Amino acid sequence: LAKTTQPISMDSYEGQEVNITCSHNNIATNDYITWYQQFPSQGPRFIIQGYKTKVTNEVASLFIPADRKSSTLSLPRVSLSDTAVYYCLVGDGNTPLVFGKGTRLSVIA
Amino acid sequence: EPEVTQTPSHQVTQMGQEVILRCVPISNHLYFYWYRQILGQKVEFLVSFYNNEISEKSEIFDDQFSVERPDGSNFTLKIRSTKLEDSAMYFCASSSLAGGWNEQFFGPGTRLTVL
């Protein structure tokens, strides 16, 4: 299972774009990259998933370079309600979700 | 929007007692999961369930744990004899497709406190 490394915490002001980068140097050919969000005392919530290049949905964008050894979750114009822990997960669908410690994003007014 | 529900939201029990945590997955989903999160720690996979049998389980999911889908809607996690270290948030999740890499929908969790 590919190991992921992401910053422990980040701070941002409201209205700014936030980019959280995740390293996954030993990602396998069949692996996808998935990001989940977790608010305090709530279950994780799926944000976005990708395999390569760029994926965008109504919540975020996911940028994956050609070598796929890293990925960047981009949150446009964050608000206080985006304060949460963000998890980067890598896998091929045949193994359970393995959560790391994630990145704790604090949005400041 | 359909959602996963869990009951109770908070369960307090004495060490050694049996507890049953209940989940109602999204109605057309076929794959079900239990995770736990000890306070301040990572979300940990416990077990996955499909077609009325366990698909995969972690080392945490020992003989004290069992899962069941007693009817067409509920999915339960039973802990036979609770220990202090079982105190955690327990999350149920479900998905419509195979594999853990399709979107899993998590419930709000049950906070289990073992005294």
JSON list of C-alpha atoms in Angstrom, two decimals:
[
{"chain": "A", "resi": 1, "resn": "LEU", "atom": "CA", "xyz": [0.00, 0.00, 0.00]},
{"chain": "A", "resi": 2, "resn": "ALA", "atom": "CA", "xyz": [1.42, 3.37, -1.03]},
{"chain": "A", "resi": 3, "resn": "LYS", "atom": "CA", "xyz": [2.45, 5.55, 1.90]},
{"chain": "A", "resi": 4, "resn": "THR", "atom": "CA", "xyz": [1.26, 9.14, 1.85]},
{"chain": "A", "resi": 5, "resn": "THR", "atom": "CA", "xyz": [2.85, 12.21, 3.41]},
{"chain": "A", "resi": 6, "resn": "GLN", "atom": "CA", "xyz": [1.02, 15.49, 3.88]},
{"chain": "A", "resi": 7, "resn": "PRO", "atom": "CA", "xyz": [1.53, 18.54, 6.11]},
{"chain": "A", "resi": 8, "resn": "ILE", "atom": "CA", "xyz": [0.22, 18.15, 9.63]},
{"chain": "A", "resi": 9, "resn": "SER", "atom": "CA", "xyz": [-1.47, 21.54, 9.64]},
{"chain": "A", "resi": 10, "resn": "MET", "atom": "CA", "xyz": [-2.12, 24.66, 7.58]},
{"chain": "A", "resi": 11, "resn": "ASP", "atom": "CA", "xyz": [-3.64, 28.05, 8.31]},
{"chain": "A", "resi": 12, "resn": "SER", "atom": "CA", "xyz": [-5.42, 30.27, 5.81]},
{"chain": "A", "resi": 13, "resn": "TYR", "atom": "CA", "xyz": [-7.47, 33.43, 5.80]},
{"chain": "A", "resi": 14, "resn": "GLU", "atom": "CA", "xyz": [-11.01, 33.42, 4.53]},
{"chain": "A", "resi": 15, "resn": "GLY", "atom": "CA", "xyz": [-11.32, 34.00, 0.81]},
{"chain": "A", "resi": 16, "resn": "GLN", "atom": "CA", "xyz": [-7.92, 32.62, -0.05]},
{"chain": "A", "resi": 17, "resn": "GLU", "atom": "CA", "xyz": [-7.17, 29.58, -2.19]},
{"chain": "A", "resi": 18, "resn": "VAL", "atom": "CA", "xyz": [-5.68, 26.71, -0.24]},
{"chain": "A", "resi": 19, "resn": "ASN", "atom": "CA", "xyz": [-3.46, 24.05, -1.76]},
{"chain": "A", "resi": 20, "resn": "ILE", "atom": "CA", "xyz": [-2.64, 20.91, 0.19]},
{"chain": "A", "resi": 21, "resn": "THR", "atom": "CA", "xyz": [0.03, 18.70, -1.31]},
{"chain": "A", "resi": 22, "resn": "CYS", "atom": "CA", "xyz": [0.35, 15.00, -0.67]},
{"chain": "A", "resi": 23, "resn": "SER", "atom": "CA", "xyz": [3.40, 12.90, -1.53]},
{"chain": "A", "resi": 24, "resn": "HIS", "atom": "CA", "xyz": [2.96, 9.28, -2.56]},
{"chain": "A", "resi": 25, "resn": "ASN", "atom": "CA", "xyz": [6.27, 8.26, -4.08]},
{"chain": "A", "resi": 26, "resn": "ASN", "atom": "CA", "xyz": [5.52, 4.54, -4.34]},
{"chain": "A", "resi": 27, "resn": "ILE", "atom": "CA", "xyz": [2.10, 4.83, -5.93]},
{"chain": "A", "resi": 28, "resn": "ALA", "atom": "CA", "xyz": [1.26, 1.79, -8.04]},
{"chain": "A", "resi": 29, "resn": "THR", "atom": "CA", "xyz": [-0.05, 1.78, -11.60]},
{"chain": "A", "resi": 30, "resn": "ASN", "atom": "CA", "xyz": [-3.55, 0.76, -10.54]},
{"chain": "A", "resi": 31, "resn": "ASP", "atom": "CA", "xyz": [-3.81, 3.20, -7.64]},
{"chain": "A", "resi": 32, "resn": "TYR", "atom": "CA", "xyz": [-6.25, 6.10, -7.51]},
{"chain": "A", "resi": 33, "resn": "ILE", "atom": "CA", "xyz": [-5.84, 9.20, -5.34]},
{"chain": "A", "resi": 34, "resn": "THR", "atom": "CA", "xyz": [-8.76, 10.13, -3.14]},
{"chain": "A", "resi": 35, "resn": "TRP", "atom": "CA", "xyz": [-9.31, 12.99, -0.70]},
{"chain": "A", "resi": 36, "resn": "TYR", "atom": "CA", "xyz": [-11.68, 12.98, 2.24]},
{"chain": "A", "resi": 37, "resn": "GLN", "atom": "CA", "xyz": [-12.66, 15.77, 4.62]},
{"chain": "A", "resi": 38, "resn": "GLN", "atom": "CA", "xyz": [-13.56, 15.33, 8.28]},
{"chain": "A", "resi": 39, "resn": "PHE", "atom": "CA", "xyz": [-15.17, 17.85, 10.59]},
{"chain": "A", "resi": 40, "resn": "PRO", "atom": "CA", "xyz": [-14.87, 17.38, 14.37]},
{"chain": "A", "resi": 41, "resn": "SER", "atom": "CA", "xyz": [-17.07, 14.58, 15.71]},
{"chain": "A", "resi": 42, "resn": "GLN", "atom": "CA", "xyz": [-18.31, 13.68, 12.22]},
{"chain": "A", "resi": 43, "resn": "GLY", "atom": "CA", "xyz": [-17.53, 10.91, 9.77]},
{"chain": "A", "resi": 44, "resn": "PRO", "atom": "CA", "xyz": [-15.18, 11.52, 6.84]},
{"chain": "A", "resi": 45, "resn": "ARG", "atom": "CA", "xyz": [-16.73, 12.89, 3.68]},
{"chain": "A", "resi": 46, "resn": "PHE", "atom": "CA", "xyz": [-15.52, 12.13, 0.16]},
{"chain": "A", "resi": 47, "resn": "ILE", "atom": "CA", "xyz": [-14.27, 15.23, -1.65]},
{"chain": "A", "resi": 48, "resn": "ILE", "atom": "CA", "xyz": [-12.64, 14.18, -4.90]},
{"chain": "A", "resi": 49, "resn": "GLN", "atom": "CA", "xyz": [-10.84, 11.33, -6.63]},
{"chain": "A", "resi": 50, "resn": "GLY", "atom": "CA", "xyz": [-8.48, 11.20, -9.59]},
{"chain": "A", "resi": 51, "resn": "TYR", "atom": "CA", "xyz": [-6.00, 9.06, -11.47]},
{"chain": "A", "resi": 52, "resn": "LYS", "atom": "CA", "xyz": [-3.97, 11.58, -13.46]},
{"chain": "A", "resi": 53, "resn": "THR", "atom": "CA", "xyz": [-3.97, 15.21, -14.71]},
{"chain": "A", "resi": 54, "resn": "LYS", "atom": "CA", "xyz": [-6.70, 17.39, -13.27]},
{"chain": "A", "resi": 55, "resn": "VAL", "atom": "CA", "xyz": [-10.11, 16.70, -11.82]},
{"chain": "A", "resi": 56, "resn": "THR", "atom": "CA", "xyz": [-12.55, 19.40, -10.76]},
{"chain": "A", "resi": 57, "resn": "ASN", "atom": "CA", "xyz": [-15.91, 19.26, -9.04]},
{"chain": "A", "resi": 58, "resn": "GLU", "atom": "CA", "xyz": [-18.12, 21.78, -7.28]},
{"chain": "A", "resi": 59, "resn": "VAL", "atom": "CA", "xyz": [-16.02, 21.58, -4.11]},
{"chain": "A", "resi": 60, "resn": "ALA", "atom": "CA", "xyz": [-12.37, 21.28, -5.13]},
{"chain": "A", "resi": 61, "resn": "SER", "atom": "CA", "xyz": [-9.79, 20.58, -7.79]},
{"chain": "A", "resi": 62, "resn": "LEU", "atom": "CA", "xyz": [-7.22, 17.82, -7.75]},
{"chain": "A", "resi": 63, "resn": "PHE", "atom": "CA", "xyz": [-3.96, 18.24, -9.63]},
{"chain": "A", "resi": 64, "resn": "ILE", "atom": "CA", "xyz": [-1.86, 15.17, -10.38]},
{"chain": "A", "resi": 65, "resn": "PRO", "atom": "CA", "xyz": [1.46, 15.54, -12.23]},
{"chain": "A", "resi": 66, "resn": "ALA", "atom": "CA", "xyz": [2.50, 13.10, -14.92]},
{"chain": "A", "resi": 67, "resn": "ASP", "atom": "CA", "xyz": [4.68, 11.00, -12.59]},
{"chain": "A", "resi": 68, "resn": "ARG", "atom": "CA", "xyz": [1.78, 10.72, -10.08]},
{"chain": "A", "resi": 69, "resn": "LYS", "atom": "CA", "xyz": [4.18, 10.80, -7.14]},
{"chain": "A", "resi": 70, "resn": "SER", "atom": "CA", "xyz": [2.29, 13.67, -5.59]},
{"chain": "A", "resi": 71, "resn": "SER", "atom": "CA", "xyz": [-1.08, 15.35, -5.79]},
{"chain": "A", "resi": 72, "resn": "THR", "atom": "CA", "xyz": [-2.47, 18.71, -4.76]},
{"chain": "A", "resi": 73, "resn": "LEU", "atom": "CA", "xyz": [-5.94, 19.37, -3.43]},
{"chain": "A", "resi": 74, "resn": "SER", "atom": "CA", "xyz": [-7.01, 22.92, -4.22]},
{"chain": "A", "resi": 75, "resn": "LEU", "atom": "CA", "xyz": [-9.85, 24.58, -2.31]},
{"chain": "A", "resi": 76, "resn": "PRO", "atom": "CA", "xyz": [-10.92, 27.87, -3.93]},
{"chain": "A", "resi": 77, "resn": "ARG", "atom": "CA", "xyz": [-11.80, 30.82, -1.69]},
{"chain": "A", "resi": 78, "resn": "VAL", "atom": "CA", "xyz": [-12.06, 29.00, 1.63]},
{"chain": "A", "resi": 79, "resn": "SER", "atom": "CA", "xyz": [-14.51, 30.00, 4.33]},
{"chain": "A", "resi": 80, "resn": "LEU", "atom": "CA", "xyz": [-14.59, 29.35, 8.06]},
{"chain": "A", "resi": 81, "resn": "SER", "atom": "CA", "xyz": [-16.71, 26.26, 7.39]},
{"chain": "A", "resi": 82, "resn": "ASP", "atom": "CA", "xyz": [-13.83, 24.66, 5.49]},
{"chain": "A", "resi": 83, "resn": "THR", "atom": "CA", "xyz": [-11.94, 24.26, 8.76]},
{"chain": "A", "resi": 84, "resn": "ALA", "atom": "CA", "xyz": [-11.47, 20.49, 8.94]},
{"chain": "A", "resi": 85, "resn": "VAL", "atom": "CA", "xyz": [-8.97, 17.66, 8.59]},
{"chain": "A", "resi": 86, "resn": "TYR", "atom": "CA", "xyz": [-8.20, 16.67, 4.99]},
{"chain": "A", "resi": 87, "resn": "TYR", "atom": "CA", "xyz": [-6.98, 13.17, 4.19]},
{"chain": "A", "resi": 88, "resn": "CYS", "atom": "CA", "xyz": [-5.12, 11.99, 1.12]},
{"chain": "A", "resi": 89, "resn": "LEU", "atom": "CA", "xyz": [-5.57, 8.27, 0.40]},
{"chain": "A", "resi": 90, "resn": "VAL", "atom": "CA", "xyz": [-4.00, 6.14, -2.30]},
{"chain": "A", "resi": 91, "resn": "GLY", "atom": "CA", "xyz": [-5.12, 2.67, -3.34]},
{"chain": "A", "resi": 92, "resn": "ASP", "atom": "CA", "xyz": [-6.48, 0.44, -6.07]},
{"chain": "A", "resi": 93, "resn": "GLY", "atom": "CA", "xyz": [-9.92, -0.37, -4.74]},
{"chain": "A", "resi": 94, "resn": "ASN", "atom": "CA", "xyz": [-9.05, -3.86, -3.58]},
{"chain": "A", "resi": 95, "resn": "THR", "atom": "CA", "xyz": [-7.88, -2.82, -0.14]},
{"chain": "A", "resi": 96, "resn": "PRO", "atom": "CA", "xyz": [-9.75, -0.95, 2.58]},
{"chain": "A", "resi": 97, "resn": "LEU", "atom": "CA", "xyz": [-9.42, 2.80, 3.05]},
{"chain": "A", "resi": 98, "resn": "VAL", "atom": "CA", "xyz": [-6.32, 3.57, 5.09]},
{"chain": "A", "resi": 99, "resn": "PHE", "atom": "CA", "xyz": [-6.42, 6.99, 6.70]},
{"chain": "A", "resi": 100, "resn": "GLY", "atom": "CA", "xyz": [-3.29, 8.79, 7.80]},
{"chain": "A", "resi": 101, "resn": "LYS", "atom": "CA", "xyz": [-3.18, 11.70, 10.21]},
{"chain": "A", "resi": 102, "resn": "GLY", "atom": "CA", "xyz": [-4.32, 14.13, 7.54]},
{"chain": "A", "resi": 103, "resn": "THR", "atom": "CA", "xyz": [-3.82, 17.87, 7.30]},
{"chain": "A", "resi": 104, "resn": "ARG", "atom": "CA", "xyz": [-5.63, 20.05, 9.81]},
{"chain": "A", "resi": 105, "resn": "LEU", "atom": "CA", "xyz": [-6.75, 23.18, 7.97]},
{"chain": "A", "resi": 106, "resn": "SER", "atom": "CA", "xyz": [-7.67, 26.19, 10.08]},
{"chain": "A", "resi": 107, "resn": "VAL", "atom": "CA", "xyz": [-9.41, 29.04, 8.30]},
{"chain": "A", "resi": 108, "resn": "ILE", "atom": "CA", "xyz": [-9.13, 32.38, 10.04]},
{"chain": "A", "resi": 109, "resn": "ALA", "atom": "CA", "xyz": [-11.49, 35.30, 9.61]},
{"chain": "B", "resi": 1, "resn": "GLU", "atom": "CA", "xyz": [-29.95, 13.43, -0.27]},
{"chain": "B", "resi": 2, "resn": "PRO", "atom": "CA", "xyz": [-29.70, 9.85, 1.06]},
{"chain": "B", "resi": 3, "resn": "GLU", "atom": "CA", "xyz": [-27.47, 9.39, 4.06]},
{"chain": "B", "resi": 4, "resn": "VAL", "atom": "CA", "xyz": [-26.11, 6.76, 6.40]},
{"chain": "B", "resi": 5, "resn": "THR", "atom": "CA", "xyz": [-27.64, 6.89, 9.86]},
{"chain": "B", "resi": 6, "resn": "GLN", "atom": "CA", "xyz": [-26.30, 5.45, 13.10]},
{"chain": "B", "resi": 7, "resn": "THR", "atom": "CA", "xyz": [-27.81, 4.82, 16.50]},
{"chain": "B", "resi": 8, "resn": "PRO", "atom": "CA", "xyz": [-27.25, 5.56, 19.25]},
{"chain": "B", "resi": 9, "resn": "SER", "atom": "CA", "xyz": [-25.20, 8.72, 18.91]},
{"chain": "B", "resi": 10, "resn": "HIS", "atom": "CA", "xyz": [-23.59, 8.05, 22.28]},
{"chain": "B", "resi": 11, "resn": "GLN", "atom": "CA", "xyz": [-23.37, 4.79, 24.23]},
{"chain": "B", "resi": 12, "resn": "VAL", "atom": "CA", "xyz": [-21.95, 4.46, 27.70]},
{"chain": "B", "resi": 13, "resn": "THR", "atom": "CA", "xyz": [-21.28, 0.97, 29.02]},
{"chain": "B", "resi": 14, "resn": "GLN", "atom": "CA", "xyz": [-19.44, -0.84, 31.74]},
{"chain": "B", "resi": 15, "resn": "MET", "atom": "CA", "xyz": [-16.34, -2.85, 30.96]},
{"chain": "B", "resi": 16, "resn": "GLY", "atom": "CA", "xyz": [-17.23, -6.43, 30.12]},
{"chain": "B", "resi": 17, "resn": "GLN", "atom": "CA", "xyz": [-20.69, -5.61, 28.83]},
{"chain": "B", "resi": 18, "resn": "GLU", "atom": "CA", "xyz": [-21.89, -6.34, 25.32]},
{"chain": "B", "resi": 19, "resn": "VAL", "atom": "CA", "xyz": [-22.83, -3.47, 23.03]},
{"chain": "B", "resi": 20, "resn": "ILE", "atom": "CA", "xyz": [-24.54, -3.38, 19.68]},
{"chain": "B", "resi": 21, "resn": "LEU", "atom": "CA", "xyz": [-24.04, -0.40, 17.43]},
{"chain": "B", "resi": 22, "resn": "ARG", "atom": "CA", "xyz": [-26.58, 0.07, 14.68]},
{"chain": "B", "resi": 23, "resn": "CYS", "atom": "CA", "xyz": [-26.33, 1.52, 11.22]},
{"chain": "B", "resi": 24, "resn": "VAL", "atom": "CA", "xyz": [-28.76, 2.00, 8.36]},
{"chain": "B", "resi": 25, "resn": "PRO", "atom": "CA", "xyz": [-26.75, 2.24, 5.14]},
{"chain": "B", "resi": 26, "resn": "ILE", "atom": "CA", "xyz": [-27.98, 4.02, 2.03]},
{"chain": "B", "resi": 27, "resn": "SER", "atom": "CA", "xyz": [-30.74, 1.87, 0.61]},
{"chain": "B", "resi": 28, "resn": "ASN", "atom": "CA", "xyz": [-29.29, 0.79, -2.75]},
{"chain": "B", "resi": 29, "resn": "HIS", "atom": "CA", "xyz": [-25.76, 0.27, -1.46]},
{"chain": "B", "resi": 30, "resn": "LEU", "atom": "CA", "xyz": [-24.30, -3.21, -1.34]},
{"chain": "B", "resi": 31, "resn": "TYR", "atom": "CA", "xyz": [-20.98, -2.75, 0.46]},
{"chain": "B", "resi": 32, "resn": "PHE", "atom": "CA", "xyz": [-20.80, -1.93, 4.14]},
{"chain": "B", "resi": 33, "resn": "TYR", "atom": "CA", "xyz": [-17.95, -0.99, 6.45]},
{"chain": "B", "resi": 34, "resn": "TRP", "atom": "CA", "xyz": [-17.14, -0.23, 10.05]},
{"chain": "B", "resi": 35, "resn": "TYR", "atom": "CA", "xyz": [-14.32, 2.07, 11.12]},
{"chain": "B", "resi": 36, "resn": "ARG", "atom": "CA", "xyz": [-13.32, 3.43, 14.47]},
{"chain": "B", "resi": 37, "resn": "GLN", "atom": "CA", "xyz": [-11.48, 6.54, 15.61]},
{"chain": "B", "resi": 38, "resn": "ILE", "atom": "CA", "xyz": [-9.99, 6.76, 19.06]},
{"chain": "B", "resi": 39, "resn": "LEU", "atom": "CA", "xyz": [-10.02, 10.35, 20.30]},
{"chain": "B", "resi": 40, "resn": "GLY", "atom": "CA", "xyz": [-7.25, 12.34, 18.63]},
{"chain": "B", "resi": 41, "resn": "GLN", "atom": "CA", "xyz": [-6.09, 9.43, 16.49]},
{"chain": "B", "resi": 42, "resn": "LYS", "atom": "CA", "xyz": [-6.52, 8.14, 12.95]},
{"chain": "B", "resi": 43, "resn": "VAL", "atom": "CA", "xyz": [-9.63, 6.63, 11.43]},
{"chain": "B", "resi": 44, "resn": "GLU", "atom": "CA", "xyz": [-9.01, 2.86, 11.43]},
{"chain": "B", "resi": 45, "resn": "PHE", "atom": "CA", "xyz": [-10.67, 0.24, 9.25]},
{"chain": "B", "resi": 46, "resn": "LEU", "atom": "CA", "xyz": [-12.37, -2.60, 11.11]},
{"chain": "B", "resi": 47, "resn": "VAL", "atom": "CA", "xyz": [-14.34, -4.68, 8.64]},
{"chain": "B", "resi": 48, "resn": "SER", "atom": "CA", "xyz": [-16.02, -4.74, 5.25]},
{"chain": "B", "resi": 49, "resn": "PHE", "atom": "CA", "xyz": [-19.16, -6.72, 4.45]},
{"chain": "B", "resi": 50, "resn": "TYR", "atom": "CA", "xyz": [-20.75, -7.77, 1.20]},
{"chain": "B", "resi": 51, "resn": "ASN", "atom": "CA", "xyz": [-23.35, -10.33, 0.22]},
{"chain": "B", "resi": 52, "resn": "ASN", "atom": "CA", "xyz": [-23.96, -11.26, 3.85]},
{"chain": "B", "resi": 53, "resn": "GLU", "atom": "CA", "xyz": [-20.41, -12.11, 4.65]},
{"chain": "B", "resi": 54, "resn": "ILE", "atom": "CA", "xyz": [-17.22, -10.43, 5.77]},
{"chain": "B", "resi": 55, "resn": "SER", "atom": "CA", "xyz": [-15.03, -9.42, 2.83]},
{"chain": "B", "resi": 56, "resn": "GLU", "atom": "CA", "xyz": [-12.06, -8.21, 4.78]},
{"chain": "B", "resi": 57, "resn": "LYS", "atom": "CA", "xyz": [-11.17, -7.43, 8.38]},
{"chain": "B", "resi": 58, "resn": "SER", "atom": "CA", "xyz": [-8.31, -5.75, 10.16]},
{"chain": "B", "resi": 59, "resn": "GLU", "atom": "CA", "xyz": [-6.25, -7.02, 13.08]},
{"chain": "B", "resi": 60, "resn": "ILE", "atom": "CA", "xyz": [-8.40, -4.92, 15.38]},
{"chain": "B", "resi": 61, "resn": "PHE", "atom": "CA", "xyz": [-11.48, -6.95, 14.44]},
{"chain": "B", "resi": 62, "resn": "ASP", "atom": "CA", "xyz": [-10.83, -9.94, 16.71]},
{"chain": "B", "resi": 63, "resn": "ASP", "atom": "CA", "xyz": [-13.20, -12.54, 18.15]},
{"chain": "B", "resi": 64, "resn": "GLN", "atom": "CA", "xyz": [-14.82, -9.94, 20.38]},
{"chain": "B", "resi": 65, "resn": "PHE", "atom": "CA", "xyz": [-16.29, -8.22, 17.34]},
{"chain": "B", "resi": 66, "resn": "SER", "atom": "CA", "xyz": [-19.00, -9.41, 14.99]},
{"chain": "B", "resi": 67, "resn": "VAL", "atom": "CA", "xyz": [-21.13, -7.86, 12.29]},
{"chain": "B", "resi": 68, "resn": "GLU", "atom": "CA", "xyz": [-24.55, -8.74, 11.03]},
{"chain": "B", "resi": 69, "resn": "ARG", "atom": "CA", "xyz": [-27.15, -7.58, 8.56]},
{"chain": "B", "resi": 70, "resn": "PRO", "atom": "CA", "xyz": [-30.22, -8.87, 10.36]},
{"chain": "B", "resi": 71, "resn": "ASP", "atom": "CA", "xyz": [-32.69, -7.53, 7.84]},
{"chain": "B", "resi": 72, "resn": "GLY", "atom": "CA", "xyz": [-32.69, -5.61, 4.57]},
{"chain": "B", "resi": 73, "resn": "SER", "atom": "CA", "xyz": [-31.85, -2.29, 6.12]},
{"chain": "B", "resi": 74, "resn": "ASN", "atom": "CA", "xyz": [-29.78, -2.55, 9.30]},
{"chain": "B", "resi": 75, "resn": "PHE", "atom": "CA", "xyz": [-26.08, -3.31, 9.66]},
{"chain": "B", "resi": 76, "resn": "THR", "atom": "CA", "xyz": [-24.81, -3.92, 13.18]},
{"chain": "B", "resi": 77, "resn": "LEU", "atom": "CA", "xyz": [-21.50, -4.12, 14.98]},
{"chain": "B", "resi": 78, "resn": "LYS", "atom": "CA", "xyz": [-21.43, -6.13, 18.19]},
{"chain": "B", "resi": 79, "resn": "ILE", "atom": "CA", "xyz": [-18.68, -6.00, 20.76]},
{"chain": "B", "resi": 80, "resn": "ARG", "atom": "CA", "xyz": [-19.10, -9.00, 23.05]},
{"chain": "B", "resi": 81, "resn": "SER", "atom": "CA", "xyz": [-17.15, -7.95, 26.10]},
{"chain": "B", "resi": 82, "resn": "THR", "atom": "CA", "xyz": [-16.09, -4.34, 25.98]},
{"chain": "B", "resi": 83, "resn": "LYS", "atom": "CA", "xyz": [-12.71, -3.17, 27.18]},
{"chain": "B", "resi": 84, "resn": "LEU", "atom": "CA", "xyz": [-11.63, 0.31, 28.20]},
{"chain": "B", "resi": 85, "resn": "GLU", "atom": "CA", "xyz": [-9.61, 0.58, 24.99]},
{"chain": "B", "resi": 86, "resn": "ASP", "atom": "CA", "xyz": [-12.75, 0.07, 22.90]},
{"chain": "B", "resi": 87, "resn": "SER", "atom": "CA", "xyz": [-13.76, 3.62, 23.78]},
{"chain": "B", "resi": 88, "resn": "ALA", "atom": "CA", "xyz": [-13.86, 5.43, 20.43]},
{"chain": "B", "resi": 89, "resn": "MET", "atom": "CA", "xyz": [-16.08, 6.87, 17.72]},
{"chain": "B", "resi": 90, "resn": "TYR", "atom": "CA", "xyz": [-17.42, 4.10, 15.52]},
{"chain": "B", "resi": 91, "resn": "PHE", "atom": "CA", "xyz": [-18.33, 5.01, 11.98]},
{"chain": "B", "resi": 92, "resn": "CYS", "atom": "CA", "xyz": [-20.41, 2.97, 9.60]},
{"chain": "B", "resi": 93, "resn": "ALA", "atom": "CA", "xyz": [-19.99, 3.52, 5.86]},
{"chain": "B", "resi": 94, "resn": "SER", "atom": "CA", "xyz": [-21.56, 2.17, 2.70]},
{"chain": "B", "resi": 95, "resn": "SER", "atom": "CA", "xyz": [-20.83, 2.27, -1.01]},
{"chain": "B", "resi": 96, "resn": "SER", "atom": "CA", "xyz": [-22.62, 1.22, -4.12]},
{"chain": "B", "resi": 97, "resn": "LEU", "atom": "CA", "xyz": [-19.66, -0.21, -5.98]},
{"chain": "B", "resi": 98, "resn": "ALA", "atom": "CA", "xyz": [-16.92, -2.67, -5.22]},
{"chain": "B", "resi": 99, "resn": "GLY", "atom": "CA", "xyz": [-13.64, -1.69, -3.70]},
{"chain": "B", "resi": 100, "resn": "GLY", "atom": "CA", "xyz": [-12.74, 0.97, -1.19]},
{"chain": "B", "resi": 101, "resn": "TRP", "atom": "CA", "xyz": [-11.93, 3.55, -3.80]},
{"chain": "B", "resi": 102, "resn": "ASN", "atom": "CA", "xyz": [-15.33, 4.35, -4.92]},
{"chain": "B", "resi": 103, "resn": "GLU", "atom": "CA", "xyz": [-17.02, 6.92, -2.76]},
{"chain": "B", "resi": 104, "resn": "GLN", "atom": "CA", "xyz": [-17.81, 5.65, 0.67]},
{"chain": "B", "resi": 105, "resn": "PHE", "atom": "CA", "xyz": [-20.57, 7.45, 2.52]},
{"chain": "B", "resi": 106, "resn": "PHE", "atom": "CA", "xyz": [-19.96, 7.69, 6.25]},
{"chain": "B", "resi": 107, "resn": "GLY", "atom": "CA", "xyz": [-22.52, 7.99, 9.00]},
{"chain": "B", "resi": 108, "resn": "PRO", "atom": "CA", "xyz": [-22.29, 10.52, 11.84]},
{"chain": "B", "resi": 109, "resn": "GLY", "atom": "CA", "xyz": [-20.79, 7.96, 14.20]},
{"chain": "B", "resi": 110, "resn": "THR", "atom": "CA", "xyz": [-21.54, 6.45, 17.59]},
{"chain": "B", "resi": 111, "resn": "ARG", "atom": "CA", "xyz": [-19.39, 7.60, 20.46]},
{"chain": "B", "resi": 112, "resn": "LEU", "atom": "CA", "xyz": [-18.74, 4.56, 22.67]},
{"chain": "B", "resi": 113, "resn": "THR", "atom": "CA", "xyz": [-17.52, 5.19, 26.19]},
{"chain": "B", "resi": 114, "resn": "VAL", "atom": "CA", "xyz": [-16.45, 2.18, 28.23]},
{"chain": "B", "resi": 115, "resn": "LEU", "atom": "CA", "xyz": [-16.16, 2.78, 31.97]}
]
